[in-house]
Amino acid sequence: RLSQRRLARVVSNFKGTVCMAKEDNRKDRKNREETPEFDDRLVAINRVSKTVKGGKRFGFAALVVVGDQKGRVGYGKGKAKEVPEAIRKATEQAKRKIIRVPLREGRTLHHDMDGRHGAGKVVLRTAPAGTGIIAGGPMRAVFEMLGVQDIVAKSTGSPNPYNMIRATIDGLKKETSPRLVAQRRGKKLSDLMPRNIENINVDKLES
């Protein structure tokens, strides 16, 4: 009898500990949801239909861009029967496809580049301070979530938002910085800079 009582007491204590751990996990998850790490932007949402024997089944496809506005950005797409569920799926996929892009002075790109995906073609150019984001449609959402403040961009290919965003991400993946080039070549950053430039701010180039 004593052993059964002790066993019941141990089991009850264990259940209480498990319940407390679950409550703590729920609180932590709630706090994370209240203070999200990434911002998201809904770029496009389309209604899609599937023809079946009894008629048509309608659903929704969402395209979302997420980023922390500090050099990280990602995109995702999701399909569901309801709009909120499609946006949730797209946001989760976008967070799994985050990429990091080095920014000069935290406001613009280090160099010009082109991006391409399928029929989508984009041209990305650096810009001086005060220029702002000169880009249209889906590209603007990518740059805003990335944290770029000054840039000039132009889409010269397909206006499809999916291909346009993929082409923009393709161009951003090619972005590099003097610091990364110096590490790849095994040299110091000062060795790569032109000698005729005086009073150059190396810290800004490293960022």
GROMACS .gro file of C-alpha atoms in nm:
model
  207
    1ARG     CA    1   0.000   0.000   0.000
    2LEU     CA    2   0.278   0.240   0.090
    3SER     CA    3   0.453   0.176  -0.240
    4GLN     CA    4   0.131   0.243  -0.433
    5ARG     CA    5   0.078   0.570  -0.244
    6ARG     CA    6   0.434   0.678  -0.312
    7LEU     CA    7   0.398   0.587  -0.678
    8ALA     CA    8   0.074   0.785  -0.705
    9ARG     CA    9   0.242   1.082  -0.537
   10VAL     CA   10   0.539   1.068  -0.775
   11VAL     CA   11   0.308   1.045  -1.076
   12SER     CA   12   0.103   1.345  -0.958
   13ASN     CA   13   0.417   1.551  -0.901
   14PHE     CA   14   0.547   1.458  -1.246
   15LYS     CA   15   0.217   1.561  -1.407
   16GLY     CA   16   0.228   1.892  -1.225
   17THR     CA   17   0.583   1.956  -1.348
   18VAL     CA   18   0.484   1.873  -1.707
   19CYS     CA   19   0.185   2.110  -1.689
   20MET     CA   20   0.403   2.392  -1.556
   21ALA     CA   21   0.657   2.335  -1.837
   22LYS     CA   22   0.381   2.347  -2.098
   23GLU     CA   23   0.249   2.674  -1.953
   24ASP     CA   24   0.599   2.825  -1.963
   25ASN     CA   25   0.641   2.719  -2.326
   26ARG     CA   26   0.307   2.875  -2.416
   27LYS     CA   27   0.406   3.201  -2.247
   28ASP     CA   28   0.740   3.207  -2.431
   29ARG     CA   29   0.567   3.137  -2.761
   30LYS     CA   30   0.315   3.413  -2.691
   31ASN     CA   31   0.590   3.662  -2.614
   32ARG     CA   32   0.770   3.572  -2.938
   33GLU     CA   33   0.452   3.624  -3.137
   34GLU     CA   34   0.392   3.962  -2.973
   35THR     CA   35   0.743   4.081  -3.063
   36PRO     CA   36   0.812   3.939  -3.412
   37GLU     CA   37   1.168   3.949  -3.543
   38PHE     CA   38   1.067   4.011  -3.904
   39ASP     CA   39   0.825   4.249  -4.072
   40ASP     CA   40   0.613   4.119  -4.358
   41ARG     CA   41   0.462   4.277  -4.666
   42LEU     CA   42   0.185   4.126  -4.879
   43VAL     CA   43   0.286   4.175  -5.243
   44ALA     CA   44   0.013   3.996  -5.437
   45ILE     CA   45  -0.287   3.773  -5.380
   46ASN     CA   46  -0.470   3.584  -5.653
   47ARG     CA   47  -0.786   3.378  -5.659
   48VAL     CA   48  -0.729   3.042  -5.824
   49SER     CA   49  -0.989   2.783  -5.924
   50LYS     CA   50  -0.986   2.412  -5.987
   51THR     CA   51  -1.252   2.255  -6.205
   52VAL     CA   52  -1.389   1.928  -6.065
   53LYS     CA   53  -1.680   1.700  -6.145
   54GLY     CA   54  -1.930   1.893  -5.935
   55GLY     CA   55  -1.819   2.242  -6.040
   56LYS     CA   56  -1.527   2.464  -5.935
   57ARG     CA   57  -1.324   2.484  -5.617
   58PHE     CA   58  -1.181   2.824  -5.538
   59GLY     CA   59  -0.866   2.900  -5.343
   60PHE     CA   60  -0.620   3.184  -5.287
   61ALA     CA   61  -0.249   3.221  -5.362
   62ALA     CA   62  -0.047   3.480  -5.166
   63LEU     CA   63   0.301   3.623  -5.226
   64VAL     CA   64   0.472   3.767  -4.915
   65VAL     CA   65   0.810   3.935  -4.853
   66VAL     CA   66   0.961   3.940  -4.502
   67GLY     CA   67   1.269   4.112  -4.363
   68ASP     CA   68   1.424   4.271  -4.055
   69GLN     CA   69   1.516   4.599  -4.235
   70LYS     CA   70   1.878   4.538  -4.132
   71GLY     CA   71   2.011   4.343  -4.428
   72ARG     CA   72   1.798   4.026  -4.427
   73VAL     CA   73   1.509   3.953  -4.662
   74GLY     CA   74   1.314   3.656  -4.797
   75TYR     CA   75   1.005   3.577  -5.000
   76GLY     CA   76   0.748   3.299  -5.000
   77LYS     CA   77   0.422   3.189  -5.156
   78GLY     CA   78   0.131   2.996  -5.011
   79LYS     CA   79  -0.200   2.851  -5.128
   80ALA     CA   80  -0.512   2.780  -4.922
   81LYS     CA   81  -0.889   2.795  -4.934
   82GLU     CA   82  -0.890   3.108  -4.715
   83VAL     CA   83  -0.685   3.426  -4.746
   84PRO     CA   84  -0.541   3.433  -4.389
   85GLU     CA   85  -0.420   3.074  -4.417
   86ALA     CA   86  -0.254   3.145  -4.754
   87ILE     CA   87  -0.075   3.448  -4.607
   88ARG     CA   88   0.039   3.244  -4.305
   89LYS     CA   89   0.184   2.971  -4.528
   90ALA     CA   90   0.361   3.227  -4.746
   91THR     CA   91   0.507   3.403  -4.442
   92GLU     CA   92   0.642   3.078  -4.296
   93GLN     CA   93   0.804   2.987  -4.627
   94ALA     CA   94   0.956   3.334  -4.658
   95LYS     CA   95   1.116   3.305  -4.313
   96ARG     CA   96   1.277   2.977  -4.417
   97LYS     CA   97   1.427   3.139  -4.729
   98ILE     CA   98   1.593   3.438  -4.561
   99ILE     CA   99   1.915   3.567  -4.721
  100ARG     CA  100   2.164   3.823  -4.587
  101VAL     CA  101   2.275   4.113  -4.809
  102PRO     CA  102   2.570   4.342  -4.720
  103LEU     CA  103   2.475   4.711  -4.732
  104ARG     CA  104   2.702   5.012  -4.768
  105GLU     CA  105   2.661   5.249  -4.474
  106GLY     CA  106   2.341   5.056  -4.397
  107ARG     CA  107   2.145   5.245  -4.664
  108THR     CA  108   2.240   5.133  -5.020
  109LEU     CA  109   2.416   4.864  -5.223
  110HIS     CA  110   2.792   4.836  -5.265
  111HIS     CA  111   2.782   4.807  -5.644
  112ASP     CA  112   2.547   4.787  -5.943
  113MET     CA  113   2.418   4.453  -6.063
  114ASP     CA  114   2.159   4.278  -6.279
  115GLY     CA  115   1.922   4.001  -6.177
  116ARG     CA  116   1.737   3.748  -6.385
  117HIS     CA  117   1.493   3.463  -6.335
  118GLY     CA  118   1.307   3.319  -6.630
  119ALA     CA  119   1.151   3.608  -6.819
  120GLY     CA  120   1.204   3.846  -6.527
  121LYS     CA  121   1.495   4.091  -6.560
  122VAL     CA  122   1.586   4.372  -6.321
  123VAL     CA  123   1.863   4.633  -6.303
  124LEU     CA  124   1.980   4.752  -5.959
  125ARG     CA  125   2.191   5.067  -5.917
  126THR     CA  126   2.345   5.232  -5.613
  127ALA     CA  127   2.237   5.586  -5.527
  128PRO     CA  128   2.365   5.878  -5.314
  129ALA     CA  129   2.207   5.968  -4.982
  130GLY     CA  130   1.867   6.133  -5.012
  131THR     CA  131   1.768   5.958  -5.335
  132GLY     CA  132   1.513   5.729  -5.173
  133ILE     CA  133   1.374   5.406  -5.316
  134ILE     CA  134   1.307   5.454  -5.687
  135ALA     CA  135   1.148   5.122  -5.774
  136GLY     CA  136   0.803   5.005  -5.857
  137GLY     CA  137   0.574   4.724  -5.759
  138PRO     CA  138   0.714   4.414  -5.593
  139MET     CA  139   1.075   4.541  -5.600
  140ARG     CA  140   0.989   4.826  -5.362
  141ALA     CA  141   0.856   4.578  -5.106
  142VAL     CA  142   1.182   4.380  -5.121
  143PHE     CA  143   1.397   4.690  -5.068
  144GLU     CA  144   1.181   4.823  -4.785
  145MET     CA  145   1.196   4.491  -4.599
  146LEU     CA  146   1.571   4.471  -4.666
  147GLY     CA  147   1.631   4.813  -4.511
  148VAL     CA  148   1.764   4.988  -4.822
  149GLN     CA  149   1.708   5.364  -4.814
  150ASP     CA  150   1.864   5.480  -5.143
  151ILE     CA  151   1.846   5.277  -5.463
  152VAL     CA  152   1.742   5.305  -5.828
  153ALA     CA  153   1.590   4.991  -5.980
  154LYS     CA  154   1.417   4.910  -6.307
  155SER     CA  155   1.237   4.600  -6.430
  156THR     CA  156   1.314   4.533  -6.798
  157GLY     CA  157   1.144   4.194  -6.826
  158SER     CA  158   0.821   4.028  -6.730
  159PRO     CA  159   0.579   4.224  -6.507
  160ASN     CA  160   0.484   3.901  -6.329
  161PRO     CA  161   0.538   3.975  -5.956
  162TYR     CA  162   0.673   3.623  -5.886
  163ASN     CA  163   0.943   3.643  -6.154
  164MET     CA  164   1.020   4.004  -6.065
  165ILE     CA  165   1.086   3.921  -5.700
  166ARG     CA  166   1.290   3.612  -5.791
  167ALA     CA  167   1.500   3.822  -6.029
  168THR     CA  168   1.551   4.086  -5.757
  169ILE     CA  169   1.662   3.821  -5.507
  170ASP     CA  170   1.894   3.675  -5.770
  171GLY     CA  171   2.059   4.016  -5.811
  172LEU     CA  172   2.088   4.068  -5.435
  173LYS     CA  173   2.260   3.729  -5.396
  174LYS     CA  174   2.538   3.858  -5.623
  175GLU     CA  175   2.597   4.155  -5.391
  176THR     CA  176   2.931   4.158  -5.215
  177SER     CA  177   3.132   4.404  -5.006
  178PRO     CA  178   3.501   4.506  -4.996
  179ARG     CA  179   3.532   4.324  -4.665
  180LEU     CA  180   3.411   3.994  -4.815
  181VAL     CA  181   3.639   4.036  -5.117
  182ALA     CA  182   3.938   4.099  -4.889
  183GLN     CA  183   3.859   3.785  -4.687
  184ARG     CA  184   3.822   3.576  -5.003
  185ARG     CA  185   4.155   3.699  -5.142
  186GLY     CA  186   4.335   3.677  -4.809
  187LYS     CA  187   4.429   4.045  -4.801
  188LYS     CA  188   4.366   4.348  -4.584
  189LEU     CA  189   4.089   4.591  -4.672
  190SER     CA  190   4.338   4.878  -4.698
  191ASP     CA  191   4.533   4.685  -4.966
  192LEU     CA  192   4.229   4.679  -5.195
  193MET     CA  193   4.157   5.050  -5.172
  194PRO     CA  194   4.306   5.292  -5.430
  195ARG     CA  195   4.613   5.470  -5.292
  196ASN     CA  196   4.521   5.806  -5.445
  197ILE     CA  197   4.207   5.832  -5.229
  198GLU     CA  198   4.275   6.016  -4.907
  199ASN     CA  199   4.073   6.029  -4.587
  200ILE     CA  200   3.872   5.721  -4.683
  201ASN     CA  201   3.639   5.590  -4.414
  202VAL     CA  202   3.725   5.221  -4.389
  203ASP     CA  203   3.460   5.153  -4.124
  204LYS     CA  204   3.183   5.251  -4.363
  205LEU     CA  205   3.320   5.026  -4.634
  206GLU     CA  206   3.335   4.731  -4.395
  207SER     CA  207   2.968   4.766  -4.301
   0.00000   0.00000   0.00000
